[in-house]
PDB file of C-alpha atoms in Angstrom:
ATOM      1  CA  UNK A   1      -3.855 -17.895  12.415  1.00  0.00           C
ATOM      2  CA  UNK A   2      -6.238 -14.642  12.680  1.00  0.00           C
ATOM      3  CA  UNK A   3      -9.630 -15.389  11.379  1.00  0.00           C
ATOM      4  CA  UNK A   4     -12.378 -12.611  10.264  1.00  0.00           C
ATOM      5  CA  UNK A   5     -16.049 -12.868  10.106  1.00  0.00           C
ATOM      6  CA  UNK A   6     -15.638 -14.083   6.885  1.00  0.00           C
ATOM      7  CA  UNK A   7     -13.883 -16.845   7.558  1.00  0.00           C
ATOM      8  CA  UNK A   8     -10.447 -18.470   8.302  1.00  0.00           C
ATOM      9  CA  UNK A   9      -9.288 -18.302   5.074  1.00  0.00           C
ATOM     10  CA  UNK A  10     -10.156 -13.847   4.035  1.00  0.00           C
ATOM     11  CA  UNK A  11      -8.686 -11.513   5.242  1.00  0.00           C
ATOM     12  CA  UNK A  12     -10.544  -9.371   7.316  1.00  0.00           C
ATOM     13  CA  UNK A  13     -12.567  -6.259   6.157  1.00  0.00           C
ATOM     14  CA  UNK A  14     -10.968  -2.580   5.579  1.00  0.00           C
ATOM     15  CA  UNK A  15     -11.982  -0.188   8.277  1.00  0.00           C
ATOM     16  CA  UNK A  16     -13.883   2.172   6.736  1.00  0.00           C
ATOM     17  CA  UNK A  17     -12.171   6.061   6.102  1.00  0.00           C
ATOM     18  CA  UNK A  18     -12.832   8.828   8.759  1.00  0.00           C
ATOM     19  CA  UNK A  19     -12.056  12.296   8.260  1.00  0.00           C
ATOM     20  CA  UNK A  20      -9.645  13.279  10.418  1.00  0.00           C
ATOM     21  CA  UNK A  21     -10.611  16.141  13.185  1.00  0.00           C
ATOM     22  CA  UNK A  22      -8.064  18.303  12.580  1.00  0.00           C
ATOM     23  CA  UNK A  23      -9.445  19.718   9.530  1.00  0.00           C
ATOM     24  CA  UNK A  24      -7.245  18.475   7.267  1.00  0.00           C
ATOM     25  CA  UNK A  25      -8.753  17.004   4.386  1.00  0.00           C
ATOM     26  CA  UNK A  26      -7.223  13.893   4.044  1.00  0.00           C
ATOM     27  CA  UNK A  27      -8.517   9.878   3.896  1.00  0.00           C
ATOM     28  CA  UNK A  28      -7.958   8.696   7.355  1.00  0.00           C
ATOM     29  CA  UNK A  29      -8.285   4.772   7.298  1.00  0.00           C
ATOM     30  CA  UNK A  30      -6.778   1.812   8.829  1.00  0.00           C
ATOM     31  CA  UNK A  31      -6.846  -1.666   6.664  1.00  0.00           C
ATOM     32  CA  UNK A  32      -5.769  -4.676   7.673  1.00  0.00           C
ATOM     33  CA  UNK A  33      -5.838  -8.428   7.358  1.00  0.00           C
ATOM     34  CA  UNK A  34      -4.175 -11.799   8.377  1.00  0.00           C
ATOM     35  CA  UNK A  35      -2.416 -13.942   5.976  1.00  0.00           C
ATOM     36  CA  UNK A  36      -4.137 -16.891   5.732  1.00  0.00           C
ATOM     37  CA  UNK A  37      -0.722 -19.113   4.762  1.00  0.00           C
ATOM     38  CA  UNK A  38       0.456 -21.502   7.264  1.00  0.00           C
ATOM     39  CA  UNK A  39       2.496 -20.887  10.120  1.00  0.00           C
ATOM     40  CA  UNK A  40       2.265 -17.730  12.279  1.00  0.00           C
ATOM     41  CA  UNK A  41      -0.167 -15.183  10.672  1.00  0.00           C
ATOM     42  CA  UNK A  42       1.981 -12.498   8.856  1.00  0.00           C
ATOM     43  CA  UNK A  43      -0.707  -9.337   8.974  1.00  0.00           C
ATOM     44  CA  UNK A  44      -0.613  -6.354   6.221  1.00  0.00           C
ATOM     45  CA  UNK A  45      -2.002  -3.629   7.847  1.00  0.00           C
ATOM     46  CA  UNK A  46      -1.979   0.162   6.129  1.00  0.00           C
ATOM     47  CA  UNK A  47      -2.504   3.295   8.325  1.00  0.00           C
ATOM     48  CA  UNK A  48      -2.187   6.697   7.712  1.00  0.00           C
ATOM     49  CA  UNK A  49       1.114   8.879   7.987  1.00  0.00           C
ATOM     50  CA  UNK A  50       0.412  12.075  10.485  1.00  0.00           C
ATOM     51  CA  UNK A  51       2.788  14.357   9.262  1.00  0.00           C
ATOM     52  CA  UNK A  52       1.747  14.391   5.417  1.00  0.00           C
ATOM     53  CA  UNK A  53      -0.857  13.167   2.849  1.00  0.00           C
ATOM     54  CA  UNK A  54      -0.188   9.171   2.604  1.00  0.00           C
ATOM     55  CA  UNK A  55      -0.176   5.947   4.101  1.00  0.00           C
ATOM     56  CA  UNK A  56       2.387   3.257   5.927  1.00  0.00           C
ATOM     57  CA  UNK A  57       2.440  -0.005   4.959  1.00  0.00           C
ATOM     58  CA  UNK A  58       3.501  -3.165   7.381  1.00  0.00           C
ATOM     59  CA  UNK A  59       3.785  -6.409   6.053  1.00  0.00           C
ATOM     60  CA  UNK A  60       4.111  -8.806   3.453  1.00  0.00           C
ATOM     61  CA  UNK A  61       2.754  -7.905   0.138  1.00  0.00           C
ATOM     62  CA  UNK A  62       1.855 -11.577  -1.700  1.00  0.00           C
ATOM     63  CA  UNK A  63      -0.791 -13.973  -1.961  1.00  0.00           C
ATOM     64  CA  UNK A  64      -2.547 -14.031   1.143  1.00  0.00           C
ATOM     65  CA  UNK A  65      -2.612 -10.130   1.822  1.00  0.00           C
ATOM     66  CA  UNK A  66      -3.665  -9.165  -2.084  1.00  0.00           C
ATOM     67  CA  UNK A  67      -7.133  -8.411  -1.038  1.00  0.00           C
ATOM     68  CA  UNK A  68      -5.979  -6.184   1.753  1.00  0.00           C
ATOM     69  CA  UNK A  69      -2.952  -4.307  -0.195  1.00  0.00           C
ATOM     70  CA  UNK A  70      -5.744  -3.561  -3.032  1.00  0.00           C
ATOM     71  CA  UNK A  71      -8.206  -2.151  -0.403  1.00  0.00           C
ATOM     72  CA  UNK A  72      -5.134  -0.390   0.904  1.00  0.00           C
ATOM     73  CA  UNK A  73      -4.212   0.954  -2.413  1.00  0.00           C
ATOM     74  CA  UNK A  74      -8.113   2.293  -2.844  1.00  0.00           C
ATOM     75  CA  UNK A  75      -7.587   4.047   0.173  1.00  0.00           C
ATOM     76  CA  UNK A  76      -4.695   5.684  -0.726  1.00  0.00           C
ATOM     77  CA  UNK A  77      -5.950   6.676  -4.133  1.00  0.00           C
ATOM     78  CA  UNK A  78      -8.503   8.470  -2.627  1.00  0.00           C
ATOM     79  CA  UNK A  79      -6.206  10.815  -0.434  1.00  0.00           C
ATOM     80  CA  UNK A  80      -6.393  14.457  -1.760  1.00  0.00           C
ATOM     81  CA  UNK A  81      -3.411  16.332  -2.956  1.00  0.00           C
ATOM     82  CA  UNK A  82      -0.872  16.655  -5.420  1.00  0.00           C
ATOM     83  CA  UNK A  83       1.421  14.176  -3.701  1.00  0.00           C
ATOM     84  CA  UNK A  84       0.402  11.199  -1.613  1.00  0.00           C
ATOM     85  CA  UNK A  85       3.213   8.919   0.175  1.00  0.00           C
ATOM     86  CA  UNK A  86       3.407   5.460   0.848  1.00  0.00           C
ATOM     87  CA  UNK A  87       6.354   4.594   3.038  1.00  0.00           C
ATOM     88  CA  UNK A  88       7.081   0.913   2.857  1.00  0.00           C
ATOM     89  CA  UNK A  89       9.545   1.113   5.134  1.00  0.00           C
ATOM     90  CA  UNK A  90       7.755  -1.393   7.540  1.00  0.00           C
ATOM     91  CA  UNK A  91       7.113  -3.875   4.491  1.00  0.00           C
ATOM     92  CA  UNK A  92       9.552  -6.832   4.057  1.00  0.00           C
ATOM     93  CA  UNK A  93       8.315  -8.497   1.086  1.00  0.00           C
ATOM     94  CA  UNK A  94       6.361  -7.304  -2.170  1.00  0.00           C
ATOM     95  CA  UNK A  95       5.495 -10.392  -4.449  1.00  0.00           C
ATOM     96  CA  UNK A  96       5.658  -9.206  -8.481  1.00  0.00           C
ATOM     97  CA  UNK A  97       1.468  -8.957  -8.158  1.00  0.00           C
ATOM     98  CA  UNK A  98       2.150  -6.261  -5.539  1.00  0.00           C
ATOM     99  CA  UNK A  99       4.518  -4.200  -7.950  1.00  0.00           C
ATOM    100  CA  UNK A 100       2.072  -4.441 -10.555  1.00  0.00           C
ATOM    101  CA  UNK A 101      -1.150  -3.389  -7.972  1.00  0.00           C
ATOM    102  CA  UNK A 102       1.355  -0.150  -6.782  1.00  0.00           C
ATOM    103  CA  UNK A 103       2.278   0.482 -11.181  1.00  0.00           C
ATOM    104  CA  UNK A 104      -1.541   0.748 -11.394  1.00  0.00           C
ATOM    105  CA  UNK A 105      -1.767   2.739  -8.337  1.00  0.00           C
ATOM    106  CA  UNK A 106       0.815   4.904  -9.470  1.00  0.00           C
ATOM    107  CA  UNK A 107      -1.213   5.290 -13.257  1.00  0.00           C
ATOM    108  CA  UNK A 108      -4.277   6.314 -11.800  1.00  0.00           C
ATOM    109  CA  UNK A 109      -2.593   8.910  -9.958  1.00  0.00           C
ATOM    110  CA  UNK A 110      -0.996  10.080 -13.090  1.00  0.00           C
ATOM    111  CA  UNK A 111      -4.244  10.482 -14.896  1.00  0.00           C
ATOM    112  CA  UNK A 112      -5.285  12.368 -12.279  1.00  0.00           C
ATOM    113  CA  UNK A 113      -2.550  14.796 -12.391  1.00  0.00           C
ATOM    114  CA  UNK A 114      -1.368  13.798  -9.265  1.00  0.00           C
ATOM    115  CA  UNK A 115       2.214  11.895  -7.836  1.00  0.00           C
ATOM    116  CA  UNK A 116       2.149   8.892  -5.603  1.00  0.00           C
ATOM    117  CA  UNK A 117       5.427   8.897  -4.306  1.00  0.00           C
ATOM    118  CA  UNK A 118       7.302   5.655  -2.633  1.00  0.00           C
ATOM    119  CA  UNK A 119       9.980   6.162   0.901  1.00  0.00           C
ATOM    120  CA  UNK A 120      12.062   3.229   1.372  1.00  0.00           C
ATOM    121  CA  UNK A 121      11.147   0.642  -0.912  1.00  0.00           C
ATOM    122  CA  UNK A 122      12.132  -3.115  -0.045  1.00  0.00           C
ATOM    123  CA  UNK A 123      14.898  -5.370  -1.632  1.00  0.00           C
ATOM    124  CA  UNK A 124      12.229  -6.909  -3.450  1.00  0.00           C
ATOM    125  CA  UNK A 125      10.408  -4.232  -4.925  1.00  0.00           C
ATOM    126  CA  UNK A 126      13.718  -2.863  -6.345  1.00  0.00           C
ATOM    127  CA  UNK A 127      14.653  -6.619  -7.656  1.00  0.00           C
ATOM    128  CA  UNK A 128      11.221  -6.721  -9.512  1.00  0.00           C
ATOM    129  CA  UNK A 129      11.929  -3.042 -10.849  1.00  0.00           C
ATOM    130  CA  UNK A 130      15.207  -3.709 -12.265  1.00  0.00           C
ATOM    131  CA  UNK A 131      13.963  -7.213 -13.790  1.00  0.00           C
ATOM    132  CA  UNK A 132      11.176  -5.138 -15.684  1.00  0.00           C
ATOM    133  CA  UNK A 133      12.222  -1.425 -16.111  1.00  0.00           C
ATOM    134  CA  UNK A 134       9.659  -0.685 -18.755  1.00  0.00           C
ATOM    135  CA  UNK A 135       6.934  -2.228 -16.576  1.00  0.00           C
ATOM    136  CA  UNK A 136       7.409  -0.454 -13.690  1.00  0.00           C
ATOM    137  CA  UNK A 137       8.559   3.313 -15.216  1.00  0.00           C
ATOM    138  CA  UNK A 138       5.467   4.959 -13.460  1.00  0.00           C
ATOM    139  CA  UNK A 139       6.405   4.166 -10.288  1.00  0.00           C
ATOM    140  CA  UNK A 140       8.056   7.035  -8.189  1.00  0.00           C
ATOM    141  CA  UNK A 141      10.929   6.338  -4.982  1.00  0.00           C
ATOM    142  CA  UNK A 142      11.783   9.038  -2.891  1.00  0.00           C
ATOM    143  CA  UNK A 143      15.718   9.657  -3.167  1.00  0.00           C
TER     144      UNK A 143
END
């Protein structure tokens, strides 16, 4: 089990965002935190994509790693542009609590104006999607 300064039982602290050199302006953050369940440590880390505006997410999505998807998720929020990704291509499990933290995510893009836009969703994100349709309308999948 990974432990943080906090304790055995957080996950550790977001990274805090850097601007990237390159002079693009985009949020350029890595979070990430242990699980704190039992068995091996199942981490949920988020870093950001280099080849457009967004963010990749590894990991389960549940329980243990809420803190860390919601820091995550502020990250992401805070990217600039029209259309931020999230490719959760490298997640294997999003818990009904995660679908709800990415529909919120999703909301306060809208009111911005903006699109957050999903690659590759899991089995279980689309299982939680088509058990509540109306719940989850504001959320976006790539084709």
């Amino acid at each position: 089990m990974a432990s943080s300064p906090h304790g055995p039982d957080r996950p550790a602290s977001p990274l805090g965002a850097q601007p990237r050199r390159e002079g693009a302006a985009r949020a350029d953050a890595v979070v990430r935190g242990a699980s704190a369940g039992s068995g091996a440590a199942a981490l949920l880390t988020a870093a950001p994509l280099r080849d457009r505006p967004g963010a990749l997410l590894s990991g389960d999505c549940d329980l243990d790693s809420r803190q860390v998807l919601t820091a995550a998720l502020g990250v992401v929020t805070r990217i600039p542009g029209p259309v931020v990704h999230l490719d959760l291509s490298a997640v294997a499990f999003l818990d009904a609590a995660a679908v709800a933290a990415l529909v919120r995510a999703s909301a306060t893009f809208s009111a911005q104006g903006r699109r957050l836009l999903l690659h590759h969703p899991p089995y279980s994100l689309r299982k939680v999607v088509e058990m509540f349709p109306d719940e989850c309308a504001a959320l976006e999948v790539a084709a």
